[in-house]
Short mmCIF file of C-alpha atoms in Angstrom, two decimals:
data_model
loop_
_atom_site.label_atom_id
_atom_site.label_comp_id
_atom_site.label_asym_id
_atom_site.label_seq_id
_atom_site.Cartn_x
_atom_site.Cartn_y
_atom_site.Cartn_z
CA MET A 15 -100.67 58.31 5.81
CA LYS A 16 -98.47 55.24 5.13
CA PRO A 17 -95.03 56.91 5.20
CA PRO A 18 -95.33 58.21 8.80
CA VAL A 19 -96.30 54.74 10.07
CA THR A 20 -93.30 53.12 8.43
CA VAL A 21 -90.82 55.72 9.71
CA ASN A 22 -92.09 55.53 13.33
CA ALA A 23 -92.04 51.72 13.40
CA ALA A 24 -88.44 51.22 12.28
CA PRO A 25 -86.74 53.01 15.19
CA TRP A 26 -88.96 51.26 17.75
CA VAL A 27 -88.18 47.81 16.32
CA SER A 28 -84.44 48.51 16.18
CA ALA A 29 -84.45 49.82 19.75
CA THR A 30 -86.14 46.71 21.06
CA ARG A 31 -83.73 44.55 19.16
CA ASP A 32 -80.80 46.43 20.66
CA VAL A 33 -82.17 45.91 24.16
CA THR A 34 -82.95 42.25 23.70
CA LEU A 35 -79.59 41.48 22.17
CA VAL A 36 -77.39 43.41 24.59
CA VAL A 37 -79.06 42.99 27.96
CA PRO A 38 -78.92 39.17 28.19
CA VAL A 39 -75.21 39.15 27.29
CA GLN A 40 -74.42 41.78 29.90
CA GLY A 41 -76.44 39.94 32.55
CA THR A 42 -75.09 36.39 32.02
CA SER A 43 -71.43 36.68 30.99
CA PRO A 44 -69.97 38.01 34.31
CA SER A 45 -71.43 35.20 36.44
CA SER A 46 -70.16 32.44 34.16
CA GLY A 47 -66.73 34.08 33.97
CA GLU A 48 -66.52 34.36 37.73
CA GLN A 49 -67.48 30.71 38.13
CA GLN A 50 -64.81 29.60 35.67
CA LEU A 51 -62.18 31.79 37.35
CA SER A 52 -63.00 30.57 40.85
CA SER A 53 -63.01 26.92 39.76
CA SER A 54 -59.68 27.28 37.98
CA MET A 55 -58.13 29.03 41.00
CA ALA A 56 -59.43 26.31 43.31
CA SER A 57 -58.00 23.54 41.12
CA GLU A 58 -54.65 25.31 40.87
CA LEU A 59 -54.58 25.76 44.65
CA ARG A 60 -55.35 22.08 45.23
CA SER A 61 -52.65 20.97 42.79
CA LEU A 62 -50.18 23.37 44.40
CA LEU A 63 -50.87 22.06 47.90
CA GLN A 64 -50.60 18.46 46.71
CA GLY A 65 -47.31 19.25 44.97
CA GLU A 66 -45.89 20.92 48.09
CA ARG A 67 -46.85 17.96 50.30
CA LEU A 68 -45.35 15.48 47.85
CA ARG A 69 -42.16 17.51 47.59
CA LEU A 70 -41.83 17.70 51.38
CA LEU A 71 -42.35 13.93 51.64
CA VAL A 72 -39.69 13.30 48.97
CA CYS A 73 -37.24 15.59 50.79
CA PHE A 74 -37.84 13.88 54.12
CA LEU A 75 -37.50 10.34 52.75
CA GLY A 76 -34.43 11.32 50.72
CA VAL A 77 -32.66 12.80 53.75
CA PHE A 78 -33.59 9.85 55.96
CA ILE A 79 -32.62 7.02 53.57
CA CYS A 80 -29.38 8.61 52.36
CA TYR A 81 -28.09 9.55 55.79
CA PHE A 82 -29.14 6.23 57.31
CA TYR A 83 -26.79 4.42 54.94
CA TYR A 84 -24.32 7.30 55.30
CA GLY A 85 -24.09 6.62 59.05
CA ILE A 86 -23.50 2.90 58.50
CA LEU A 87 -20.67 3.61 56.05
CA GLN A 88 -19.16 6.26 58.32
CA GLU A 89 -19.03 3.83 61.24
CA SER A 90 -17.60 1.04 59.10
CA ILE A 91 -14.84 3.35 57.82
CA THR A 92 -13.86 5.10 61.04
CA ARG A 93 -14.26 2.24 63.57
CA ALA A 94 -13.05 -0.74 61.59
CA LYS A 95 -9.71 -2.41 62.29
CA TYR A 96 -7.33 -2.54 59.35
CA GLY A 97 -4.60 -5.15 59.11
CA GLN A 98 -3.96 -8.20 61.26
CA GLY A 99 -2.21 -8.96 64.52
CA GLU A 100 0.04 -6.32 65.98
CA LYS A 101 -0.08 -4.31 62.75
CA GLN A 102 -3.74 -3.44 63.11
CA GLU A 103 -4.55 0.19 62.41
CA THR A 104 -7.50 2.52 62.82
CA PHE A 105 -8.72 5.29 60.56
CA LYS A 106 -7.48 8.67 61.85
CA TYR A 107 -8.07 10.94 58.87
CA ALA A 108 -11.47 12.51 59.56
CA THR A 109 -10.58 15.88 58.02
CA THR A 110 -9.42 14.24 54.79
CA LEU A 111 -12.59 12.16 54.73
CA VAL A 112 -14.70 15.33 54.93
CA PHE A 113 -12.47 16.88 52.25
CA ILE A 114 -13.16 13.96 49.86
CA GLN A 115 -16.82 14.14 50.78
CA CYS A 116 -16.97 17.81 49.75
CA ILE A 117 -15.26 17.01 46.42
CA ILE A 118 -17.86 14.34 45.58
CA ASN A 119 -20.66 16.67 46.68
CA ALA A 120 -19.40 19.43 44.39
CA MET A 121 -19.05 17.05 41.43
CA PHE A 122 -22.55 15.68 41.97
CA ALA A 123 -24.04 19.17 42.24
CA LYS A 124 -22.24 20.23 39.06
CA LEU A 125 -23.81 17.34 37.17
CA LEU A 126 -27.26 18.29 38.43
CA ILE A 127 -26.70 21.91 37.37
CA HIS A 128 -25.53 20.80 33.92
CA PHE A 129 -28.59 18.66 33.24
CA PHE A 130 -31.37 20.51 35.10
CA GLU A 131 -30.35 24.13 35.74
CA LYS A 132 -28.08 24.94 32.80
CA SER A 133 -30.14 27.92 31.66
CA LYS A 134 -30.47 29.50 35.12
CA VAL A 135 -28.10 32.32 36.05
CA ASP A 136 -26.85 32.38 39.64
CA ARG A 137 -26.66 35.95 40.95
CA THR A 138 -25.78 35.05 44.53
CA LYS A 139 -22.74 36.89 45.89
CA SER A 140 -19.58 34.82 46.34
CA TRP A 141 -18.96 36.21 49.81
CA LEU A 142 -22.29 34.75 50.94
CA TYR A 143 -21.20 31.29 49.83
CA ALA A 144 -17.85 31.77 51.58
CA CYS A 145 -19.49 32.88 54.83
CA CYS A 146 -21.95 30.01 54.72
CA SER A 147 -19.15 27.53 54.10
CA MET A 148 -17.04 28.92 56.95
CA SER A 149 -19.94 28.81 59.40
CA TYR A 150 -20.77 25.24 58.36
CA LEU A 151 -17.22 23.99 58.74
CA GLY A 152 -16.76 25.93 61.99
CA ALA A 153 -19.92 24.39 63.44
CA MET A 154 -18.78 20.90 62.49
CA VAL A 155 -15.29 21.33 63.97
CA SER A 156 -16.64 22.95 67.16
CA SER A 157 -19.24 20.22 67.62
CA ASN A 158 -16.70 17.42 67.21
CA SER A 159 -14.31 19.12 69.61
CA ALA A 160 -17.04 19.82 72.18
CA LEU A 161 -17.97 16.15 72.39
CA GLN A 162 -14.56 15.48 73.92
CA TYR A 163 -15.34 17.68 76.95
CA VAL A 164 -19.07 17.76 77.67
CA ASN A 165 -21.03 15.03 79.43
CA TYR A 166 -23.61 12.91 77.66
CA PRO A 167 -26.79 14.92 78.49
CA THR A 168 -25.14 18.13 77.27
CA GLN A 169 -24.05 16.34 74.13
CA VAL A 170 -27.62 15.16 73.44
CA LEU A 171 -29.12 18.60 74.04
CA GLY A 172 -26.53 20.17 71.77
CA LYS A 173 -27.32 17.80 68.92
CA SER A 174 -31.08 18.13 69.38
CA CYS A 175 -31.40 21.92 69.70
CA LYS A 176 -30.31 22.94 66.20
CA PRO A 177 -33.76 24.31 65.23
CA ILE A 178 -33.60 26.78 68.13
CA PRO A 179 -30.64 28.93 66.93
CA VAL A 180 -32.04 28.84 63.39
CA MET A 181 -35.29 30.28 64.68
CA LEU A 182 -33.69 32.76 67.12
CA LEU A 183 -31.23 34.18 64.59
CA GLY A 184 -33.95 34.28 61.96
CA VAL A 185 -36.04 36.42 64.30
CA THR A 186 -33.22 38.71 65.49
CA ILE A 187 -31.23 39.18 62.26
CA LEU A 188 -33.76 38.68 59.46
CA ARG A 189 -36.68 40.09 61.51
CA LYS A 190 -38.82 37.10 60.67
CA LYS A 191 -41.99 36.23 62.54
CA TYR A 192 -43.19 32.72 63.29
CA PRO A 193 -46.57 31.79 64.74
CA LEU A 194 -46.68 30.72 68.37
CA ALA A 195 -47.62 27.20 67.29
CA LYS A 196 -44.28 26.92 65.46
CA TYR A 197 -42.34 27.66 68.64
CA LEU A 198 -44.35 25.11 70.61
CA CYS A 199 -43.93 22.43 67.94
CA VAL A 200 -40.16 22.93 67.76
CA LEU A 201 -39.96 22.80 71.56
CA LEU A 202 -41.91 19.54 71.63
CA ILE A 203 -39.71 17.95 68.96
CA VAL A 204 -36.46 19.01 70.63
CA THR A 205 -37.66 17.81 74.04
CA GLY A 206 -38.82 14.49 72.63
CA VAL A 207 -35.55 13.78 70.82
CA ALA A 208 -33.53 14.73 73.91
CA LEU A 209 -35.61 12.44 76.15
CA PHE A 210 -35.43 9.57 73.68
CA MET A 211 -31.65 9.74 73.27
CA TYR A 212 -30.82 10.56 76.90
CA LYS A 213 -29.03 7.74 78.72
CA PRO A 214 -27.90 8.55 82.25
CA LYS A 215 -24.28 7.85 83.02
CA GLN A 216 -23.41 5.19 85.51
CA GLY A 217 -21.36 6.09 88.54
CA LYS A 218 -20.61 9.41 90.14
CA ILE A 219 -20.40 12.65 88.24
CA GLY A 220 -17.28 14.67 88.85
CA ILE A 221 -17.13 18.36 89.57
CA GLU A 222 -15.70 19.00 86.14
CA ASP A 223 -18.89 17.61 84.57
CA GLN A 224 -20.99 20.27 86.26
CA MET A 225 -18.86 23.30 85.45
CA PHE A 226 -19.36 25.52 82.42
CA GLY A 227 -16.05 24.91 80.71
CA LEU A 228 -14.45 24.63 77.30
CA GLY A 229 -16.84 21.95 76.07
CA GLU A 230 -19.91 24.05 76.78
CA ILE A 231 -18.33 27.09 75.11
CA LEU A 232 -17.51 25.06 72.00
CA LEU A 233 -21.04 23.70 71.95
CA LEU A 234 -22.50 27.20 72.10
CA VAL A 235 -20.17 28.25 69.28
CA SER A 236 -21.33 25.28 67.23
CA LEU A 237 -25.01 26.07 67.80
CA THR A 238 -24.44 29.76 66.97
CA LEU A 239 -22.63 28.88 63.74
CA ASP A 240 -25.43 26.47 62.84
CA GLY A 241 -27.85 29.34 63.23
CA LEU A 242 -25.67 31.63 61.12
CA THR A 243 -25.54 28.98 58.41
CA GLY A 244 -29.32 28.88 58.39
CA VAL A 245 -29.52 32.68 58.26
CA CYS A 246 -27.12 32.81 55.29
CA GLN A 247 -29.11 30.18 53.44
CA ASP A 248 -32.37 31.95 54.19
CA HIS A 249 -30.91 35.25 52.98
CA MET A 250 -29.77 33.67 49.71
CA ARG A 251 -33.15 32.04 49.23
CA ALA A 252 -35.10 35.25 49.90
CA HIS A 253 -32.98 37.85 48.06
CA TYR A 254 -31.34 35.88 45.24
CA GLN A 255 -33.71 32.92 44.77
CA THR A 256 -30.65 30.67 44.90
CA ALA A 257 -31.31 27.24 43.42
CA SER A 258 -30.63 24.23 45.60
CA ASN A 259 -27.96 22.73 43.36
CA GLN A 260 -26.19 26.09 42.97
CA MET A 261 -26.14 26.46 46.73
CA MET A 262 -24.81 22.94 47.20
CA PHE A 263 -22.11 23.35 44.55
CA ASN A 264 -20.74 26.71 45.66
CA ILE A 265 -20.75 25.97 49.39
CA ASN A 266 -18.86 22.72 48.78
CA VAL A 267 -16.36 24.46 46.49
CA TRP A 268 -15.54 26.94 49.23
CA SER A 269 -15.33 24.08 51.74
CA ILE A 270 -12.87 22.30 49.44
CA LEU A 271 -10.66 25.40 49.42
CA PHE A 272 -10.71 25.74 53.20
CA LEU A 273 -10.30 22.03 53.99
CA GLY A 274 -7.77 21.46 51.21
CA SER A 275 -5.52 24.15 52.65
CA GLY A 276 -5.84 22.54 56.08
CA VAL A 277 -5.04 18.95 55.11
CA VAL A 278 -2.08 20.03 52.96
CA PHE A 279 -0.72 22.35 55.64
CA THR A 280 -0.94 19.65 58.35
CA GLY A 281 0.31 16.87 56.05
CA GLU A 282 -2.72 14.67 56.76
CA ILE A 283 -3.44 14.16 53.07
CA TRP A 284 -0.11 12.39 52.53
CA ASP A 285 -0.67 10.10 55.51
CA PHE A 286 -4.09 9.22 54.16
CA MET A 287 -2.70 8.39 50.72
CA SER A 288 -0.18 6.04 52.33
CA PHE A 289 -2.97 4.42 54.37
CA ALA A 290 -5.15 3.96 51.25
CA ASP A 291 -2.19 2.39 49.44
CA ARG A 292 -1.90 -0.24 52.20
CA TYR A 293 -5.67 -0.89 52.31
CA PRO A 294 -7.08 -0.03 48.85
CA TYR A 295 -10.48 -1.61 49.54
CA ILE A 296 -11.31 1.38 51.77
CA LEU A 297 -11.63 3.54 48.65
CA TYR A 298 -14.82 1.69 47.66
CA ASN A 299 -16.48 2.48 51.01
CA ILE A 300 -15.31 6.08 50.79
CA ALA A 301 -16.79 6.41 47.29
CA LEU A 302 -20.15 5.09 48.53
CA PHE A 303 -19.85 7.32 51.58
CA GLY A 304 -19.36 10.36 49.39
CA LEU A 305 -22.20 9.37 47.04
CA THR A 306 -24.73 8.96 49.87
CA SER A 307 -23.52 12.28 51.29
CA ALA A 308 -24.02 13.98 47.92
CA LEU A 309 -27.52 12.58 47.50
CA GLY A 310 -28.39 13.49 51.08
CA GLN A 311 -27.03 17.01 50.69
CA SER A 312 -28.99 17.52 47.49
CA PHE A 313 -32.17 16.68 49.40
CA ILE A 314 -31.10 18.94 52.27
CA PHE A 315 -30.46 21.93 49.99
CA MET A 316 -33.72 21.21 48.17
CA THR A 317 -35.48 21.38 51.55
CA VAL A 318 -33.72 24.67 52.39
CA VAL A 319 -34.68 26.27 49.07
CA TYR A 320 -38.34 25.22 49.03
CA PHE A 321 -39.21 25.11 52.73
CA GLY A 322 -36.53 27.10 54.56
CA PRO A 323 -33.69 26.19 56.96
CA LEU A 324 -36.00 25.78 59.94
CA THR A 325 -37.93 22.95 58.29
CA CYS A 326 -34.61 21.46 57.18
CA SER A 327 -33.25 21.55 60.74
CA ILE A 328 -36.41 19.87 62.02
CA ILE A 329 -36.05 17.08 59.43
CA THR A 330 -32.34 16.52 60.14
CA THR A 331 -32.96 16.55 63.90
CA THR A 332 -35.80 14.04 63.81
CA ARG A 333 -33.87 11.84 61.35
CA LYS A 334 -31.75 10.55 64.23
CA PHE A 335 -34.87 9.79 66.22
CA PHE A 336 -36.42 7.73 63.42
CA THR A 337 -33.13 5.91 62.86
CA ILE A 338 -32.94 4.85 66.51
CA LEU A 339 -36.65 4.00 66.58
CA GLY A 340 -36.17 1.75 63.55
CA SER A 341 -33.28 0.05 65.31
CA VAL A 342 -35.49 -0.59 68.34
CA ILE A 343 -38.23 -2.13 66.19
CA ILE A 344 -35.99 -4.20 63.89
CA PHE A 345 -33.55 -5.57 66.47
CA ALA A 346 -36.01 -5.68 69.41
CA ASN A 347 -33.85 -3.48 71.60
CA PRO A 348 -35.41 -2.51 74.95
CA ILE A 349 -36.91 0.96 75.25
CA SER A 350 -37.46 2.72 78.57
CA SER A 351 -40.53 4.61 79.71
CA MET A 352 -38.67 7.92 79.29
CA GLN A 353 -37.90 7.01 75.67
CA TRP A 354 -41.57 6.21 75.05
CA VAL A 355 -42.42 9.67 76.40
CA GLY A 356 -39.89 11.14 73.97
CA THR A 357 -41.43 9.11 71.14
CA ILE A 358 -44.89 10.49 71.87
CA LEU A 359 -43.59 14.07 72.14
CA VAL A 360 -41.80 13.89 68.78
CA PHE A 361 -44.82 12.47 66.95
CA VAL A 362 -47.14 14.99 68.60
CA GLY A 363 -44.76 17.83 67.66
CA LEU A 364 -44.53 16.65 64.04
CA GLY A 365 -48.28 16.22 63.75
CA LEU A 366 -49.05 19.64 65.23
CA ASP A 367 -46.40 21.29 63.08
CA SER A 368 -47.86 19.82 59.90
CA ARG A 369 -51.32 21.03 60.93
CA TYR A 370 -50.80 24.33 62.79
CA GLY A 371 -47.15 25.31 62.39
CA LYS A 372 -47.34 26.60 58.81
CA GLY A 373 -47.73 30.17 57.71
CA GLU A 374 -44.25 31.62 58.32
CA LYS A 375 -44.37 35.38 57.94
CA LYS A 376 -41.90 38.12 57.22
CA SER A 377 -42.24 41.57 58.75
#
């Protein structure tokens, strides 16, 4: 009688032990794992958003501070009087100044690559860098030439509407899609900057000021080339993951080749060297001018790589607004009601863009 009882009891005890040991583990482990996974994803998302906001703030402040001092140095170099009495001279070597600026930019970018991006391999095509450099230089030359022909309101609109061709060419060529809020925010910012900087001319306006002539054509060419530059940079960022310092270095190297050929062919470089020999103290301002340009460009290319050319164009466009606004506050310059309207529009556009203008999509 005893053996059957022992044999029947052992399987029943082992079965209950199997159930009690396995079932609690299967019932509790998934919920705890899901909680840990969701909490880790939430913390990573929060840290990522905080890092993006901090990076955008650093880019904006870097562009603003560097180019604020850059503008002061540029004015002191190009508008100062050199010499005394009847022998006073003015600086007339703008192309050579840009050429030196590109050299310093390239050297600065090379140092950054050496110390921070030495292990990264740049696979971006050389023809993309060449095209981007040509469009950038063409836009700069066309814009400077257009300002000799167009009236002041057209000049202001041309300088303030750079985000528009970037967005239009991004939509038409790269087939990108932006939310409606992005279009409205850019329109508000552009309108605000134009109203703030607009100063009506005194006196009568001639017929030549109302015609669509060479100045307007050059301005359209400049805006189109600005848009093409943004498209090239966006293409490099999307397809080749081009680093900011690599982009800065290669574009400036191609600009050195193009500008170097120009200043040597025209003989401007030799006239500049003679001018610098007569007034050697100008070399110090030019060195600082190039350094601020290099730092500013590094922040600009960093903005292009991490946030895209549209965000970069918005930052560079509003930089002028904040510079003038700071001048009004510091030096107590009068500000008109139209300029206050422009101030409100720019701040409203920036606030709405930071809140509702995100979420750029690609089709």
